[in-house]
mmCIF file of C-alpha atoms and ligand atoms in Angstrom:
data_model
loop_
_atom_site.group_PDB
_atom_site.id
_atom_site.type_symbol
_atom_site.label_atom_id
_atom_site.label_comp_id
_atom_site.label_asym_id
_atom_site.label_seq_id
_atom_site.Cartn_x
_atom_site.Cartn_y
_atom_site.Cartn_z
ATOM 1 C CA MET A 26 131.429 76.067 99.028
ATOM 2 C CA THR A 27 128.479 74.139 100.382
ATOM 3 C CA ALA A 28 125.209 75.774 101.355
ATOM 4 C CA PRO A 29 124.913 76.544 105.070
ATOM 5 C CA ARG A 30 122.636 74.131 106.913
ATOM 6 C CA SER A 31 119.115 75.178 107.624
ATOM 7 C CA ASN A 32 116.395 73.828 109.858
ATOM 8 C CA LEU A 33 113.329 75.486 108.343
ATOM 9 C CA ALA A 34 112.013 75.231 104.806
ATOM 10 C CA PRO A 35 112.176 78.520 102.884
ATOM 11 C CA PHE A 36 108.885 80.305 102.153
ATOM 12 C CA THR A 37 107.864 80.303 98.485
ATOM 13 C CA THR A 38 104.712 82.455 98.234
ATOM 14 C CA LEU A 39 103.546 85.783 99.637
ATOM 15 C CA ARG A 40 100.357 84.229 101.055
ATOM 16 C CA ASP A 41 102.238 81.473 102.921
ATOM 17 C CA TRP A 42 104.528 84.109 104.392
ATOM 18 C CA LEU A 43 101.575 86.304 105.444
ATOM 19 C CA ALA A 44 99.881 83.286 107.062
ATOM 20 C CA HIS A 45 103.103 82.621 108.985
ATOM 21 C CA LEU A 46 103.331 86.253 110.118
ATOM 22 C CA ALA A 47 99.657 86.129 111.182
ATOM 23 C CA SER A 48 100.135 82.900 113.154
ATOM 24 C CA THR A 49 103.043 84.466 115.072
ATOM 25 C CA GLY A 50 101.336 87.773 115.927
ATOM 26 C CA ARG A 51 103.189 89.858 113.351
ATOM 27 C CA LEU A 52 100.354 90.810 110.978
ATOM 28 C CA ALA A 53 98.049 93.718 111.822
ATOM 29 C CA VAL A 54 94.735 93.567 109.935
ATOM 30 C CA THR A 55 93.089 96.993 109.725
ATOM 31 C CA ARG A 56 89.454 97.958 109.473
ATOM 32 C CA PRO A 57 88.095 97.829 105.893
ATOM 33 C CA ASN A 58 88.107 100.845 103.600
ATOM 34 C CA VAL A 59 91.268 102.619 104.781
ATOM 35 C CA GLY A 60 91.948 105.480 102.340
ATOM 36 C CA LEU A 61 94.390 104.823 99.486
ATOM 37 C CA LYS A 62 95.618 108.412 99.564
ATOM 38 C CA HIS A 63 98.161 108.886 102.414
ATOM 39 C CA GLU A 64 96.100 107.088 105.103
ATOM 40 C CA LEU A 65 97.137 103.535 104.216
ATOM 41 C CA SER A 66 100.778 104.510 103.875
ATOM 42 C CA ALA A 67 100.726 106.338 107.217
ATOM 43 C CA ILE A 68 99.342 103.296 109.071
ATOM 44 C CA ALA A 69 101.869 100.954 107.438
ATOM 45 C CA LYS A 70 104.643 103.361 108.364
ATOM 46 C CA ARG A 71 103.510 103.566 111.993
ATOM 47 C CA LEU A 72 103.828 99.764 112.296
ATOM 48 C CA ASP A 73 106.996 99.546 110.183
ATOM 49 C CA GLY A 74 109.511 97.139 111.696
ATOM 50 C CA GLU A 75 107.054 95.806 114.282
ATOM 51 C CA ARG A 76 104.200 94.257 112.334
ATOM 52 C CA ALA A 77 103.301 93.736 108.712
ATOM 53 C CA THR A 78 99.953 95.235 107.694
ATOM 54 C CA LEU A 79 96.994 93.913 105.739
ATOM 55 C CA PHE A 80 94.326 96.360 104.538
ATOM 56 C CA PRO A 81 90.992 94.760 103.508
ATOM 57 C CA SER A 82 89.000 96.691 100.862
ATOM 58 C CA PRO A 83 91.445 99.614 100.688
ATOM 59 C CA GLY A 84 89.613 102.659 99.324
ATOM 60 C CA GLY A 85 86.661 100.303 98.747
ATOM 61 C CA HIS A 86 88.651 98.148 96.281
ATOM 62 C CA SER A 87 88.076 94.387 96.384
ATOM 63 C CA ILE A 88 91.830 93.597 96.325
ATOM 64 C CA PRO A 89 93.539 93.895 99.755
ATOM 65 C CA ILE A 90 96.955 95.538 100.207
ATOM 66 C CA THR A 91 99.837 94.334 102.358
ATOM 67 C CA SER A 92 102.972 96.240 103.411
ATOM 68 C CA GLY A 93 105.972 95.835 105.714
ATOM 69 C CA ILE A 94 106.288 92.093 105.093
ATOM 70 C CA VAL A 95 110.107 91.998 105.376
ATOM 71 C CA SER A 96 110.834 94.973 107.617
ATOM 72 C CA ASP A 97 113.225 93.196 110.024
ATOM 73 C CA ARG A 98 116.407 91.333 109.035
ATOM 74 C CA ARG A 99 115.503 88.443 111.360
ATOM 75 C CA TRP A 100 112.259 87.994 109.417
ATOM 76 C CA ILE A 101 114.214 87.746 106.170
ATOM 77 C CA ALA A 102 116.502 85.090 107.669
ATOM 78 C CA GLU A 103 113.369 83.266 108.818
ATOM 79 C CA ALA A 104 111.866 83.426 105.313
ATOM 80 C CA MET A 105 115.148 81.926 104.020
ATOM 81 C CA GLY A 106 115.023 79.179 106.648
ATOM 82 C CA VAL A 107 118.366 80.102 108.237
ATOM 83 C CA THR A 108 119.626 81.915 111.333
ATOM 84 C CA PRO A 109 120.497 85.634 110.940
ATOM 85 C CA ALA A 110 124.214 84.749 111.087
ATOM 86 C CA GLU A 111 123.800 82.330 108.161
ATOM 87 C CA MET A 112 121.838 84.776 106.015
ATOM 88 C CA LEU A 113 124.607 86.578 104.080
ATOM 89 C CA PRO A 114 126.575 83.394 103.200
ATOM 90 C CA ARG A 115 123.307 81.725 102.177
ATOM 91 C CA PHE A 116 122.370 84.629 99.891
ATOM 92 C CA GLU A 117 125.854 84.715 98.350
ATOM 93 C CA HIS A 118 125.727 80.963 97.785
ATOM 94 C CA ALA A 119 122.402 81.330 95.935
ATOM 95 C CA ALA A 120 123.759 84.220 93.839
ATOM 96 C CA ASN A 121 126.711 82.029 92.809
ATOM 97 C CA ASN A 122 124.611 78.899 92.234
ATOM 98 C CA PRO A 123 121.414 80.057 90.480
ATOM 99 C CA LEU A 124 118.751 77.472 89.565
ATOM 100 C CA PRO A 125 117.104 77.737 86.118
ATOM 101 C CA CYS A 126 113.350 78.418 86.278
ATOM 102 C CA GLN A 127 110.674 75.848 85.401
ATOM 103 C CA GLU A 128 108.061 76.949 82.860
ATOM 104 C CA VAL A 129 104.505 75.839 83.655
ATOM 105 C CA ALA A 130 101.373 75.985 81.474
ATOM 106 C CA ASP A 131 98.791 76.994 84.084
ATOM 107 C CA ALA A 132 99.469 79.580 86.738
ATOM 108 C CA PRO A 133 97.467 81.020 89.636
ATOM 109 C CA VAL A 134 98.655 84.495 88.591
ATOM 110 C CA GLN A 135 96.724 84.144 85.322
ATOM 111 C CA ALA A 136 93.404 83.023 86.858
ATOM 112 C CA VAL A 137 91.968 86.444 85.922
ATOM 113 C CA VAL A 138 93.070 88.079 82.650
ATOM 114 C CA GLU A 139 92.096 91.669 81.841
ATOM 115 C CA THR A 140 92.939 92.532 78.221
ATOM 116 C CA ASP A 141 91.395 96.022 78.309
ATOM 117 C CA PRO A 142 93.064 97.135 81.533
ATOM 118 C CA ASP A 143 92.436 100.242 83.592
ATOM 119 C CA LEU A 144 94.989 100.744 86.360
ATOM 120 C CA TYR A 145 92.611 102.942 88.379
ATOM 121 C CA ARG A 146 89.822 100.358 88.222
ATOM 122 C CA ASP A 147 91.708 97.048 88.286
ATOM 123 C CA LEU A 148 94.275 97.568 91.070
ATOM 124 C CA PRO A 149 94.279 99.405 94.430
ATOM 125 C CA ILE A 150 97.294 101.679 93.966
ATOM 126 C CA PRO A 151 98.131 103.961 96.917
ATOM 127 C CA THR A 152 99.456 107.505 97.017
ATOM 128 C CA HIS A 153 102.171 107.266 99.662
ATOM 129 C CA ASN A 154 103.607 110.681 100.598
ATOM 130 C CA GLU A 155 102.285 114.230 100.837
ATOM 131 C CA HIS A 156 104.256 115.565 97.862
ATOM 132 C CA ASP A 157 104.182 112.451 95.651
ATOM 133 C CA SER A 158 102.815 113.236 92.185
ATOM 134 C CA GLY A 159 100.049 110.635 92.650
ATOM 135 C CA PRO A 160 99.544 106.880 93.039
ATOM 136 C CA TYR A 161 102.626 104.682 92.621
ATOM 137 C CA ILE A 162 103.287 100.983 92.151
ATOM 138 C CA ALA A 163 106.188 100.867 94.627
ATOM 139 C CA ALA A 164 106.799 97.114 95.020
ATOM 140 C CA GLY A 165 106.638 95.916 91.410
ATOM 141 C CA LEU A 166 109.377 93.620 90.129
ATOM 142 C CA MET A 167 109.954 94.644 86.533
ATOM 143 C CA ILE A 168 110.907 91.775 84.278
ATOM 144 C CA SER A 169 112.423 92.457 80.867
ATOM 145 C CA LYS A 170 114.510 90.530 78.367
ATOM 146 C CA SER A 171 117.739 91.356 76.566
ATOM 147 C CA PRO A 172 117.026 91.892 72.843
ATOM 148 C CA GLU A 173 120.552 90.542 72.250
ATOM 149 C CA THR A 174 120.881 87.464 74.452
ATOM 150 C CA GLY A 175 117.260 86.673 75.373
ATOM 151 C CA ARG A 176 118.217 86.589 79.066
ATOM 152 C CA GLN A 177 115.760 88.130 81.528
ATOM 153 C CA ASN A 178 116.382 90.774 84.184
ATOM 154 C CA VAL A 179 114.495 91.692 87.364
ATOM 155 C CA ALA A 180 114.513 95.138 89.008
ATOM 156 C CA ILE A 181 112.267 97.150 91.296
ATOM 157 C CA ILE A 182 111.314 100.330 89.413
ATOM 158 C CA ARG A 183 109.133 103.038 90.960
ATOM 159 C CA LEU A 184 106.094 103.450 88.716
ATOM 160 C CA GLN A 185 103.822 106.483 88.659
ATOM 161 C CA VAL A 186 100.278 105.911 87.427
ATOM 162 C CA SER A 187 99.975 108.546 84.676
ATOM 163 C CA GLY A 188 96.738 107.285 83.087
ATOM 164 C CA PRO A 189 94.447 104.217 82.930
ATOM 165 C CA LYS A 190 96.976 102.453 80.676
ATOM 166 C CA ARG A 191 100.071 104.562 81.304
ATOM 167 C CA LEU A 192 102.965 104.398 83.757
ATOM 168 C CA GLY A 193 106.010 106.632 84.195
ATOM 169 C CA GLY A 194 109.193 105.132 85.641
ATOM 170 C CA LEU A 195 112.613 106.057 86.951
ATOM 171 C CA PHE A 196 115.198 103.852 85.215
ATOM 172 C CA LEU A 197 118.764 104.223 86.452
ATOM 173 C CA PRO A 198 121.442 103.298 83.888
ATOM 174 C CA ARG A 199 121.484 99.631 84.809
ATOM 175 C CA HIS A 200 120.243 96.404 83.237
ATOM 176 C CA THR A 201 116.622 97.205 82.268
ATOM 177 C CA HIS A 202 117.757 100.555 80.884
ATOM 178 C CA HIS A 203 120.469 98.810 78.839
ATOM 179 C CA PHE A 204 117.891 96.476 77.246
ATOM 180 C CA TYR A 205 115.614 99.456 76.545
ATOM 181 C CA GLU A 206 118.412 101.382 74.803
ATOM 182 C CA ILE A 207 119.064 98.442 72.483
ATOM 183 C CA ALA A 208 115.348 98.330 71.560
ATOM 184 C CA GLU A 209 115.010 102.112 71.283
ATOM 185 C CA ARG A 210 117.945 102.383 68.851
ATOM 186 C CA LYS A 211 115.941 100.115 66.533
ATOM 187 C CA GLY A 212 112.826 102.241 67.109
ATOM 188 C CA GLU A 213 111.162 99.391 69.006
ATOM 189 C CA ALA A 214 109.339 99.173 72.330
ATOM 190 C CA LEU A 215 110.697 96.918 75.087
ATOM 191 C CA HIS A 216 108.208 94.444 76.525
ATOM 192 C CA VAL A 217 108.084 94.496 80.324
ATOM 193 C CA ALA A 218 106.059 92.689 82.991
ATOM 194 C CA ILE A 219 105.546 94.166 86.444
ATOM 195 C CA VAL A 220 105.070 91.522 89.129
ATOM 196 C CA ILE A 221 103.209 92.666 92.254
ATOM 197 C CA GLY A 222 102.800 90.416 95.293
ATOM 198 C CA SER A 223 106.053 88.458 95.309
ATOM 199 C CA ASP A 224 107.308 86.131 98.037
ATOM 200 C CA PRO A 225 110.041 87.559 100.320
ATOM 201 C CA LEU A 226 112.895 85.629 98.662
ATOM 202 C CA THR A 227 112.031 86.705 95.113
ATOM 203 C CA LEU A 228 111.799 90.305 96.351
ATOM 204 C CA LEU A 229 115.220 89.966 97.976
ATOM 205 C CA SER A 230 116.771 88.295 94.910
ATOM 206 C CA SER A 231 115.593 91.156 92.703
ATOM 207 C CA GLN A 232 118.070 93.368 94.592
ATOM 208 C CA ALA A 233 121.109 91.089 94.116
ATOM 209 C CA ILE A 234 124.214 92.843 92.823
ATOM 210 C CA ALA A 235 124.253 90.432 89.873
ATOM 211 C CA PRO A 236 126.013 90.725 86.500
ATOM 212 C CA LEU A 237 124.148 91.617 83.302
ATOM 213 C CA ASP A 238 122.397 88.528 81.907
ATOM 214 C CA GLN A 239 122.072 86.863 85.318
ATOM 215 C CA ASP A 240 118.316 86.346 85.667
ATOM 216 C CA GLU A 241 117.568 87.226 89.289
ATOM 217 C CA LEU A 242 114.619 84.774 89.251
ATOM 218 C CA GLU A 243 117.216 81.983 89.127
ATOM 219 C CA ILE A 244 118.719 83.309 92.375
ATOM 220 C CA ALA A 245 115.224 83.239 93.878
ATOM 221 C CA GLY A 246 114.932 79.586 92.819
ATOM 222 C CA ALA A 247 118.239 78.775 94.503
ATOM 223 C CA LEU A 248 117.079 80.503 97.711
ATOM 224 C CA GLN A 249 113.749 78.665 97.626
ATOM 225 C CA GLY A 250 115.502 75.357 96.968
ATOM 226 C CA ARG A 251 113.431 74.594 93.850
ATOM 227 C CA PRO A 252 113.334 75.850 90.253
ATOM 228 C CA LEU A 253 111.012 78.877 90.401
ATOM 229 C CA PRO A 254 107.783 78.077 88.485
ATOM 230 C CA VAL A 255 107.242 80.693 85.759
ATOM 231 C CA VAL A 256 104.522 81.232 83.169
ATOM 232 C CA ARG A 257 104.551 82.958 79.784
ATOM 233 C CA CYS A 258 102.866 86.384 79.683
ATOM 234 C CA LYS A 259 99.654 86.858 77.680
ATOM 235 C CA THR A 260 100.993 89.687 75.472
ATOM 236 C CA SER A 261 104.724 88.858 75.287
ATOM 237 C CA ASP A 262 107.088 85.927 75.703
ATOM 238 C CA LEU A 263 108.380 87.141 79.069
ATOM 239 C CA LEU A 264 108.342 84.557 81.870
ATOM 240 C CA VAL A 265 106.902 85.687 85.224
ATOM 241 C CA PRO A 266 106.628 83.935 88.614
ATOM 242 C CA ALA A 267 103.539 81.699 88.348
ATOM 243 C CA GLU A 268 102.678 81.896 92.044
ATOM 244 C CA SER A 269 102.848 85.686 92.382
ATOM 245 C CA GLU A 270 99.680 87.753 92.938
ATOM 246 C CA CYS A 271 99.357 90.228 90.009
ATOM 247 C CA VAL A 272 101.207 91.000 86.776
ATOM 248 C CA VAL A 273 100.938 94.203 84.732
ATOM 249 C CA GLU A 274 102.062 93.556 81.145
ATOM 250 C CA GLY A 275 103.180 96.434 78.939
ATOM 251 C CA ARG A 276 105.778 98.074 76.715
ATOM 252 C CA MET A 277 108.391 100.778 77.355
ATOM 253 C CA LEU A 278 107.776 103.160 74.454
ATOM 254 C CA PRO A 279 110.713 104.282 72.269
ATOM 255 C CA LYS A 280 111.432 108.026 71.973
ATOM 256 C CA VAL A 281 108.749 108.977 74.524
ATOM 257 C CA ARG A 282 109.467 110.868 77.765
ATOM 258 C CA GLU A 283 106.847 112.373 80.079
ATOM 259 C CA PRO A 284 106.921 114.005 83.533
ATOM 260 C CA GLU A 285 107.411 111.592 86.474
ATOM 261 C CA GLY A 286 107.778 112.426 90.171
ATOM 262 C CA PRO A 287 108.296 113.721 92.745
ATOM 263 C CA PHE A 288 108.320 110.543 94.830
ATOM 264 C CA GLY A 289 109.510 109.888 98.401
ATOM 265 C CA GLU A 290 112.643 107.775 98.025
ATOM 266 C CA PHE A 291 114.867 105.491 100.130
ATOM 267 C CA PRO A 292 116.924 108.217 101.890
ATOM 268 C CA GLN A 293 113.594 109.733 103.078
ATOM 269 C CA TYR A 294 113.990 112.609 100.641
ATOM 270 C CA TYR A 295 111.927 113.262 97.533
ATOM 271 C CA GLY A 296 113.296 112.329 94.132
ATOM 272 C CA PRO A 297 112.456 115.312 91.874
ATOM 273 C CA ARG A 298 110.104 115.502 88.891
ATOM 274 C CA ALA A 299 111.640 115.153 85.418
ATOM 275 C CA ASP A 300 110.836 113.827 81.946
ATOM 276 C CA ARG A 301 111.254 110.070 82.151
ATOM 277 C CA HIS A 302 110.417 106.775 80.435
ATOM 278 C CA VAL A 303 106.833 105.730 79.723
ATOM 279 C CA ILE A 304 105.148 102.313 79.753
ATOM 280 C CA GLU A 305 101.887 101.552 77.947
ATOM 281 C CA VAL A 306 99.902 98.820 79.694
ATOM 282 C CA ASP A 307 98.488 95.981 77.564
ATOM 283 C CA ALA A 308 97.060 93.530 80.107
ATOM 284 C CA ILE A 309 96.702 92.806 83.796
ATOM 285 C CA THR A 310 96.606 89.235 85.092
ATOM 286 C CA ARG A 311 96.081 88.161 88.682
ATOM 287 C CA ARG A 312 95.023 85.492 91.114
ATOM 288 C CA GLU A 313 91.311 85.118 91.781
ATOM 289 C CA ASP A 314 91.793 86.474 95.336
ATOM 290 C CA ALA A 315 94.881 88.575 94.606
ATOM 291 C CA ILE A 316 96.802 90.557 97.263
ATOM 292 C CA PHE A 317 98.541 93.811 96.289
ATOM 293 C CA HIS A 318 101.865 94.695 97.939
ATOM 294 C CA THR A 319 103.251 98.171 98.505
ATOM 295 C CA ILE A 320 106.517 99.430 100.051
ATOM 296 C CA ASN A 321 106.899 102.755 101.850
ATOM 297 C CA GLY A 322 109.911 104.616 100.436
ATOM 298 C CA GLY A 323 112.635 104.812 103.081
ATOM 299 C CA GLY A 324 110.817 102.419 105.455
ATOM 300 C CA ARG A 325 112.535 99.403 107.016
ATOM 301 C CA GLU A 326 111.199 97.051 104.359
ATOM 302 C CA HIS A 327 112.701 99.197 101.602
ATOM 303 C CA LEU A 328 116.042 99.505 103.421
ATOM 304 C CA MET A 329 116.309 95.787 104.300
ATOM 305 C CA LEU A 330 115.619 94.667 100.722
ATOM 306 C CA GLY A 331 118.342 96.966 99.409
ATOM 307 C CA GLY A 332 120.789 96.412 102.255
ATOM 308 C CA ILE A 333 121.023 92.647 102.700
ATOM 309 C CA PRO A 334 122.045 91.718 99.131
ATOM 310 C CA ARG A 335 124.634 94.534 99.282
ATOM 311 C CA GLU A 336 126.009 93.224 102.559
ATOM 312 C CA ALA A 337 126.319 89.737 101.055
ATOM 313 C CA THR A 338 128.218 91.093 98.033
ATOM 314 C CA ILE A 339 130.515 93.303 100.126
ATOM 315 C CA LEU A 340 131.274 90.480 102.572
ATOM 316 C CA ALA A 341 132.183 88.063 99.769
ATOM 317 C CA HIS A 342 134.279 90.762 98.055
ATOM 318 C CA LEU A 343 136.267 91.550 101.209
ATOM 319 C CA ARG A 344 136.775 87.923 102.215
ATOM 320 C CA ARG A 345 138.431 87.127 98.907
ATOM 321 C CA THR A 346 141.348 89.366 99.943
ATOM 322 C CA PHE A 347 140.991 89.574 103.739
ATOM 323 C CA PRO A 348 140.065 86.240 105.350
ATOM 324 C CA GLY A 349 140.063 87.950 108.759
ATOM 325 C CA VAL A 350 136.824 89.768 107.850
ATOM 326 C CA LYS A 351 134.079 88.029 109.840
ATOM 327 C CA ASP A 352 130.934 90.021 109.078
ATOM 328 C CA VAL A 353 129.680 93.323 107.650
ATOM 329 C CA HIS A 354 126.584 95.440 108.260
ATOM 330 C CA LEU A 355 125.012 98.445 106.502
ATOM 331 C CA PRO A 356 123.122 100.037 109.438
ATOM 332 C CA PRO A 357 119.707 101.712 109.004
ATOM 333 C CA GLY A 358 121.195 105.053 110.204
ATOM 334 C CA GLY A 359 123.034 105.172 106.874
ATOM 335 C CA VAL A 360 119.831 104.014 105.114
ATOM 336 C CA CYS A 361 121.482 100.592 104.607
ATOM 337 C CA ARG A 362 123.612 102.093 101.848
ATOM 338 C CA TYR A 363 126.099 104.718 102.954
ATOM 339 C CA HIS A 364 127.612 103.553 106.266
ATOM 340 C CA LEU A 365 129.409 100.244 106.725
ATOM 341 C CA TYR A 366 130.433 98.362 109.865
ATOM 342 C CA ILE A 367 133.062 95.633 109.487
ATOM 343 C CA LYS A 368 133.934 93.009 112.093
ATOM 344 C CA ILE A 369 137.438 91.547 111.852
ATOM 345 C CA ALA A 370 139.868 89.205 113.595
ATOM 346 C CA LYS A 371 142.821 91.579 113.385
ATOM 347 C CA ARG A 372 146.162 89.987 112.486
ATOM 348 C CA ALA A 373 148.448 92.989 111.948
ATOM 349 C CA ASP A 374 148.595 96.734 112.519
ATOM 350 C CA GLY A 375 147.654 98.567 109.348
ATOM 351 C CA GLU A 376 145.378 95.778 108.137
ATOM 352 C CA PRO A 377 142.162 97.650 109.038
ATOM 353 C CA LYS A 378 143.234 100.521 106.767
ATOM 354 C CA ASN A 379 143.699 98.120 103.846
ATOM 355 C CA ILE A 380 140.320 96.530 104.533
ATOM 356 C CA MET A 381 138.721 99.997 104.515
ATOM 357 C CA MET A 382 140.263 100.831 101.152
ATOM 358 C CA GLY A 383 138.926 97.541 99.803
ATOM 359 C CA ALA A 384 135.464 98.284 101.174
ATOM 360 C CA PHE A 385 135.337 101.779 99.659
ATOM 361 C CA ALA A 386 136.152 100.168 96.324
ATOM 362 C CA ALA A 387 133.440 97.518 96.772
ATOM 363 C CA HIS A 388 130.505 99.886 96.203
ATOM 364 C CA TYR A 389 130.307 103.553 95.185
ATOM 365 C CA ASP A 390 127.578 104.273 97.771
ATOM 366 C CA ILE A 391 129.818 103.645 100.809
ATOM 367 C CA LYS A 392 130.932 106.919 102.418
ATOM 368 C CA HIS A 393 131.713 106.024 106.029
ATOM 369 C CA ILE A 394 133.297 102.878 107.515
ATOM 370 C CA VAL A 395 133.862 101.659 111.093
ATOM 371 C CA ILE A 396 135.967 98.552 111.752
ATOM 372 C CA VAL A 397 135.659 96.738 115.074
ATOM 373 C CA ASP A 398 137.021 93.617 116.748
ATOM 374 C CA GLU A 399 135.263 90.284 116.882
ATOM 375 C CA ASP A 400 133.661 90.860 120.287
ATOM 376 C CA VAL A 401 131.484 93.778 119.095
ATOM 377 C CA ASP A 402 127.878 93.247 117.937
ATOM 378 C CA ILE A 403 127.857 95.117 114.610
ATOM 379 C CA HIS A 404 124.063 94.903 114.395
ATOM 380 C CA ASP A 405 123.817 97.242 117.387
ATOM 381 C CA PRO A 406 124.938 100.791 116.421
ATOM 382 C CA GLU A 407 125.173 101.723 120.108
ATOM 383 C CA LYS A 408 127.704 98.926 120.721
ATOM 384 C CA VAL A 409 129.685 100.013 117.670
ATOM 385 C CA GLU A 410 129.744 103.635 118.876
ATOM 386 C CA TRP A 411 130.839 102.519 122.342
ATOM 387 C CA ALA A 412 133.657 100.385 120.929
HETATM 388 MN MN1 LIG B 21 120.168 92.502 86.802
#
């Protein structure tokens, strides 16, 4: 399979992407000093899907915050340098043809190094929803490394600020959690690095449905069309994107659980409070003029980042058995997880039923499927309903 053709170069840094959004009228810059508690999140949510937001001096902090940077699927295609129709095949091609990262010695993300960090002082961390337990790092890519194979993993983990050097996180039983269990059985902490202020394609790659020991940063490199430049952390040997904005370095502590939550999650319901994993923070590094990124739980940006990699995986899965499948879509009404539209060139009666069974097997989240003919626009729920 060859990569689909593209006319635009992919975007490789958050700041280049923000400059592009600004130059095309899609970045709203607010007045300075918008409140970090609820106010900032409410403004970002109001503009969700229409314009990205940039908040100068949020809560008086010197580091600005951005949100809603990839809240439309056409924007994500644009960041990839392809048309919306080419986006899923392009993502799948990158997932199947990852590019190893390139380690560099000097990195913009380590221009400022804080070795006695204080999360409240050093970063502007918002409190998003009315019933959230407090401030959360909501758009951090957590990088960890397998104690067995040395391969890295990337995942977005919601992170509650529990103290100046303490974070609580929700870890589902996936790759990071697997690495942690290996370390914890030996009574050891697991080093982690939380990357804040990533480019759109690294954010998207972090959500790839990739096998264990596939470093998602290598998928980001493939999407960007260059080996992703990475730099070694100051307090561990983890490799983090050199051109990102901020990195929080720390350790997931063995045998420690503390209360975390509630937090407003992707279905627009709260995830409840429970005793969960704890990270102790060792250092914070950042660019000189760093930009902090946050995601509103359940907003378009959150749904798009989860939905598009899933669509790419489901499409590839179905096409292996059913070449008549032309496209798939996880619509926002099903929070880009639970409902699936499939477009097919039907060849025989009964085939749609088989395709549905295949799709239900493709991902446990899928609860509702509609199959339509080729002439229906599956990105328009009204057209699908009409059909
Ligand atoms: Mn993974």
